[in-house]
mmCIF file of C-alpha atoms in Angstrom:
data_model
loop_
_atom_site.group_PDB
_atom_site.id
_atom_site.type_symbol
_atom_site.label_atom_id
_atom_site.label_comp_id
_atom_site.label_asym_id
_atom_site.label_seq_id
_atom_site.Cartn_x
_atom_site.Cartn_y
_atom_site.Cartn_z
ATOM 1 C CA MET Y 1 14.483 7.124 21.046
ATOM 2 C CA GLY Y 2 11.930 4.739 22.389
ATOM 3 C CA SER Y 3 10.422 1.322 21.834
ATOM 4 C CA GLU Y 4 7.019 2.608 20.675
ATOM 5 C CA ASP Y 5 6.315 3.843 17.163
ATOM 6 C CA ILE Y 6 7.356 7.471 16.856
ATOM 7 C CA LEU Y 7 4.963 8.064 13.944
ATOM 8 C CA PRO Y 8 1.940 5.950 13.020
ATOM 9 C CA ASP Y 9 1.755 4.177 9.683
ATOM 10 C CA TYR Y 10 -0.668 5.691 7.194
ATOM 11 C CA VAL Y 11 -1.796 2.644 5.263
ATOM 12 C CA ALA Y 12 -4.770 1.029 3.561
ATOM 13 C CA PRO Y 13 -5.230 -1.842 1.110
ATOM 14 C CA ASP Y 14 -4.238 -1.388 -2.550
ATOM 15 C CA LEU Y 15 -2.390 1.926 -2.277
ATOM 16 C CA ARG Y 16 -0.681 3.300 -5.371
ATOM 17 C CA THR Y 17 2.507 3.559 -3.325
ATOM 18 C CA VAL Y 18 3.865 3.757 0.196
ATOM 19 C CA PHE Y 19 6.707 6.138 1.013
ATOM 20 C CA CYS Y 20 9.255 4.739 3.435
ATOM 21 C CA GLY Y 21 11.879 6.806 5.200
ATOM 22 C CA MET Y 22 14.550 5.649 7.633
ATOM 23 C CA ALA Y 23 12.963 7.152 10.766
ATOM 24 C CA ALA Y 24 11.179 10.254 11.964
ATOM 25 C CA GLY Y 25 13.393 13.314 11.898
ATOM 26 C CA PRO Y 26 13.780 15.381 15.081
ATOM 27 C CA ARG Y 27 11.035 17.888 14.158
ATOM 28 C CA SER Y 28 8.688 15.134 12.972
ATOM 29 C CA ALA Y 29 9.178 13.265 16.249
ATOM 30 C CA GLU Y 30 8.483 16.447 18.197
ATOM 31 C CA LEU Y 31 5.279 17.266 16.279
ATOM 32 C CA GLY Y 32 4.118 13.723 15.489
ATOM 33 C CA LEU Y 33 3.921 14.581 11.776
ATOM 34 C CA TYR Y 34 5.744 13.133 8.773
ATOM 35 C CA TYR Y 35 8.420 15.196 7.001
ATOM 36 C CA ALA Y 36 7.940 18.221 9.265
ATOM 37 C CA GLY Y 37 11.550 19.413 9.347
ATOM 38 C CA ARG Y 38 12.272 22.942 8.237
ATOM 39 C CA GLY Y 39 13.572 22.767 4.707
ATOM 40 C CA ASN Y 40 12.180 19.296 4.014
ATOM 41 C CA ARG Y 41 10.980 19.158 0.401
ATOM 42 C CA PHE Y 42 8.622 16.174 0.741
ATOM 43 C CA TRP Y 43 5.236 17.886 0.803
ATOM 44 C CA PRO Y 44 5.933 20.461 -1.949
ATOM 45 C CA VAL Y 45 7.570 17.935 -4.318
ATOM 46 C CA LEU Y 46 4.547 15.638 -4.264
ATOM 47 C CA PHE Y 47 2.568 18.160 -6.306
ATOM 48 C CA ARG Y 48 5.459 19.314 -8.497
ATOM 49 C CA ALA Y 49 6.249 15.694 -9.414
ATOM 50 C CA GLY Y 50 2.625 14.987 -10.333
ATOM 51 C CA LEU Y 51 2.055 12.523 -7.491
ATOM 52 C CA VAL Y 52 -0.937 14.439 -6.106
ATOM 53 C CA PRO Y 53 -3.446 16.759 -7.832
ATOM 54 C CA GLU Y 54 -3.105 19.620 -5.349
ATOM 55 C CA PRO Y 55 -0.398 21.043 -3.082
ATOM 56 C CA LEU Y 56 -0.176 19.396 0.330
ATOM 57 C CA ALA Y 57 1.614 20.465 3.503
ATOM 58 C CA VAL Y 58 2.876 19.111 6.814
ATOM 59 C CA GLY Y 59 -0.088 17.577 8.614
ATOM 60 C CA ASP Y 60 -1.806 16.362 5.436
ATOM 61 C CA GLU Y 61 -1.070 12.670 6.033
ATOM 62 C CA ALA Y 62 -4.777 11.700 5.974
ATOM 63 C CA ARG Y 63 -5.330 13.649 2.730
ATOM 64 C CA LEU Y 64 -2.333 11.898 1.194
ATOM 65 C CA LEU Y 65 -3.733 8.515 2.230
ATOM 66 C CA ALA Y 66 -7.089 9.421 0.638
ATOM 67 C CA LEU Y 67 -5.139 10.015 -2.601
ATOM 68 C CA GLY Y 68 -3.798 6.444 -2.495
ATOM 69 C CA ILE Y 69 -0.380 7.117 -0.958
ATOM 70 C CA GLY Y 70 0.759 5.731 2.389
ATOM 71 C CA LEU Y 71 3.599 6.501 4.794
ATOM 72 C CA THR Y 72 5.870 4.401 6.992
ATOM 73 C CA ASP Y 73 9.459 4.235 8.249
ATOM 74 C CA LEU Y 74 12.031 1.466 8.448
ATOM 75 C CA ALA Y 75 12.878 2.280 12.073
ATOM 76 C CA LYS Y 76 9.488 2.903 13.690
ATOM 77 C CA GLY Y 77 10.763 3.160 17.268
ATOM 78 C CA ALA Y 78 13.666 5.543 16.612
ATOM 79 C CA TRP Y 79 14.069 9.128 15.513
ATOM 80 C CA GLY Y 80 16.878 11.331 14.321
ATOM 81 C CA MET Y 81 19.031 11.913 11.294
ATOM 82 C CA ASP Y 82 19.543 8.727 9.236
ATOM 83 C CA ALA Y 83 23.194 8.309 10.233
ATOM 84 C CA ALA Y 84 22.269 8.606 13.926
ATOM 85 C CA VAL Y 85 19.580 5.898 13.853
ATOM 86 C CA PRO Y 86 21.145 2.788 15.432
ATOM 87 C CA ALA Y 87 21.302 -0.344 13.291
ATOM 88 C CA ALA Y 88 19.406 -2.215 16.007
ATOM 89 C CA ALA Y 89 16.389 0.014 15.260
ATOM 90 C CA HIS Y 90 16.300 -0.962 11.567
ATOM 91 C CA ASP Y 91 13.452 -3.422 11.022
ATOM 92 C CA ALA Y 92 13.555 -4.734 7.456
ATOM 93 C CA ASP Y 93 11.518 -7.783 8.506
ATOM 94 C CA ARG Y 94 8.685 -5.560 9.757
ATOM 95 C CA LEU Y 95 8.709 -3.661 6.459
ATOM 96 C CA ALA Y 96 8.629 -6.912 4.476
ATOM 97 C CA ARG Y 97 5.603 -8.077 6.526
ATOM 98 C CA PHE Y 98 3.997 -4.645 6.075
ATOM 99 C CA VAL Y 99 4.346 -4.909 2.270
ATOM 100 C CA GLU Y 100 3.066 -8.496 2.288
ATOM 101 C CA ILE Y 101 0.001 -7.616 4.355
ATOM 102 C CA TRP Y 102 -0.960 -4.322 2.694
ATOM 103 C CA ARG Y 103 0.226 -5.072 -0.867
ATOM 104 C CA PRO Y 104 0.848 -1.552 -2.165
ATOM 105 C CA ARG Y 105 1.319 -1.346 -5.925
ATOM 106 C CA SER Y 106 4.794 0.127 -5.350
ATOM 107 C CA LEU Y 107 7.182 1.070 -2.554
ATOM 108 C CA ALA Y 108 9.111 4.351 -2.659
ATOM 109 C CA PHE Y 109 12.094 5.051 -0.420
ATOM 110 C CA ASN Y 110 12.685 8.667 0.507
ATOM 111 C CA GLY Y 111 16.477 8.446 0.471
ATOM 112 C CA LYS Y 112 18.957 5.653 -0.138
ATOM 113 C CA ARG Y 113 19.796 4.493 3.379
ATOM 114 C CA ALA Y 114 16.466 2.826 4.221
ATOM 115 C CA ALA Y 115 16.411 1.194 0.773
ATOM 116 C CA GLN Y 116 19.941 -0.157 1.238
ATOM 117 C CA VAL Y 117 19.007 -1.714 4.570
ATOM 118 C CA PHE Y 118 15.722 -3.160 3.281
ATOM 119 C CA LEU Y 119 17.237 -4.566 0.091
ATOM 120 C CA GLY Y 120 20.410 -5.740 1.857
ATOM 121 C CA VAL Y 121 22.823 -3.914 -0.458
ATOM 122 C CA LYS Y 122 25.713 -1.563 0.235
ATOM 123 C CA ARG Y 123 25.516 0.513 -2.945
ATOM 124 C CA LEU Y 124 22.424 1.637 -4.726
ATOM 125 C CA GLY Y 125 21.508 4.204 -7.351
ATOM 126 C CA TYR Y 126 18.331 6.209 -7.700
ATOM 127 C CA GLY Y 127 15.414 5.052 -9.797
ATOM 128 C CA GLN Y 128 13.198 1.985 -10.135
ATOM 129 C CA PHE Y 129 14.095 -1.552 -9.112
ATOM 130 C CA ASP Y 130 12.170 -4.802 -8.912
ATOM 131 C CA HIS Y 131 11.984 -6.560 -5.555
ATOM 132 C CA ASP Y 132 10.149 -9.885 -5.716
ATOM 133 C CA GLY Y 133 7.779 -8.479 -8.345
ATOM 134 C CA LEU Y 134 7.159 -5.228 -6.478
ATOM 135 C CA PRO Y 135 8.251 -2.003 -8.184
ATOM 136 C CA VAL Y 136 10.573 -0.253 -5.724
ATOM 137 C CA TRP Y 137 11.705 3.325 -6.245
ATOM 138 C CA VAL Y 138 14.733 4.874 -4.571
ATOM 139 C CA LEU Y 139 14.339 8.636 -4.536
ATOM 140 C CA PRO Y 140 16.711 11.398 -3.441
ATOM 141 C CA SER Y 141 16.042 12.320 0.179
ATOM 142 C CA THR Y 142 13.808 15.322 0.692
ATOM 143 C CA SER Y 143 15.642 16.211 3.908
ATOM 144 C CA GLY Y 144 17.266 19.625 3.946
ATOM 145 C CA ALA Y 145 20.361 17.878 5.335
ATOM 146 C CA ALA Y 146 20.678 15.980 2.022
ATOM 147 C CA SER Y 147 20.482 19.060 -0.228
ATOM 148 C CA ARG Y 148 23.671 18.286 -2.106
ATOM 149 C CA TYR Y 149 22.105 15.043 -3.410
ATOM 150 C CA TRP Y 150 18.766 16.563 -4.366
ATOM 151 C CA ASP Y 151 17.502 15.756 -7.860
ATOM 152 C CA GLU Y 152 13.844 16.478 -8.463
ATOM 153 C CA ALA Y 153 13.991 14.805 -11.894
ATOM 154 C CA VAL Y 154 13.946 11.356 -10.248
ATOM 155 C CA TRP Y 155 10.812 12.360 -8.347
ATOM 156 C CA ARG Y 156 9.188 13.515 -11.599
ATOM 157 C CA ASP Y 157 10.098 10.176 -13.221
ATOM 158 C CA PHE Y 158 8.396 8.433 -10.307
ATOM 159 C CA GLY Y 159 5.337 10.655 -10.686
ATOM 160 C CA GLU Y 160 5.068 9.778 -14.370
ATOM 161 C CA ALA Y 161 5.421 6.055 -13.643
ATOM 162 C CA LEU Y 162 2.810 6.187 -10.882
ATOM 163 C CA GLN Y 163 0.340 7.991 -13.139
ATOM 164 C CA GLY Y 164 0.831 5.275 -15.729
ATOM 165 C CA ARG Y 165 -0.185 2.681 -13.128
ATOM 166 C CA GLY Y 166 -3.139 4.856 -12.095
#
């Protein structure tokens, strides 16, 4: 774990949504690519949930951005499994500034932990929430380590909502 960003933000003005994870996983940190872990469902579920018009794969961050979807993490300078990321690495203030500057039309958390830290709550369900007028979605983690909590239906609900916002 270091003080520099492990993965760059993929961001532009007026994105349909920005996905936010806790931190880069071990494989993502090694390769410098988002959601690169073996067994991670992120890239395949984007298409199945109707979030993108074509299947994407690890390394398609720029293509995803061109489709109006950005990527960031709550702990930019740390990597590892969510539970192993030290609390000192969590930067909810940076994420709040990020949202204020870039103004995505929604913010989607890939997993509960980053959302709990950002929203300042201990318990949180999946689905859509409002945060200061911004639609925030909390989605089941795509990490293979979180398989027992996987529910693709919430991702499909998000896909339908995002299509409605166009």
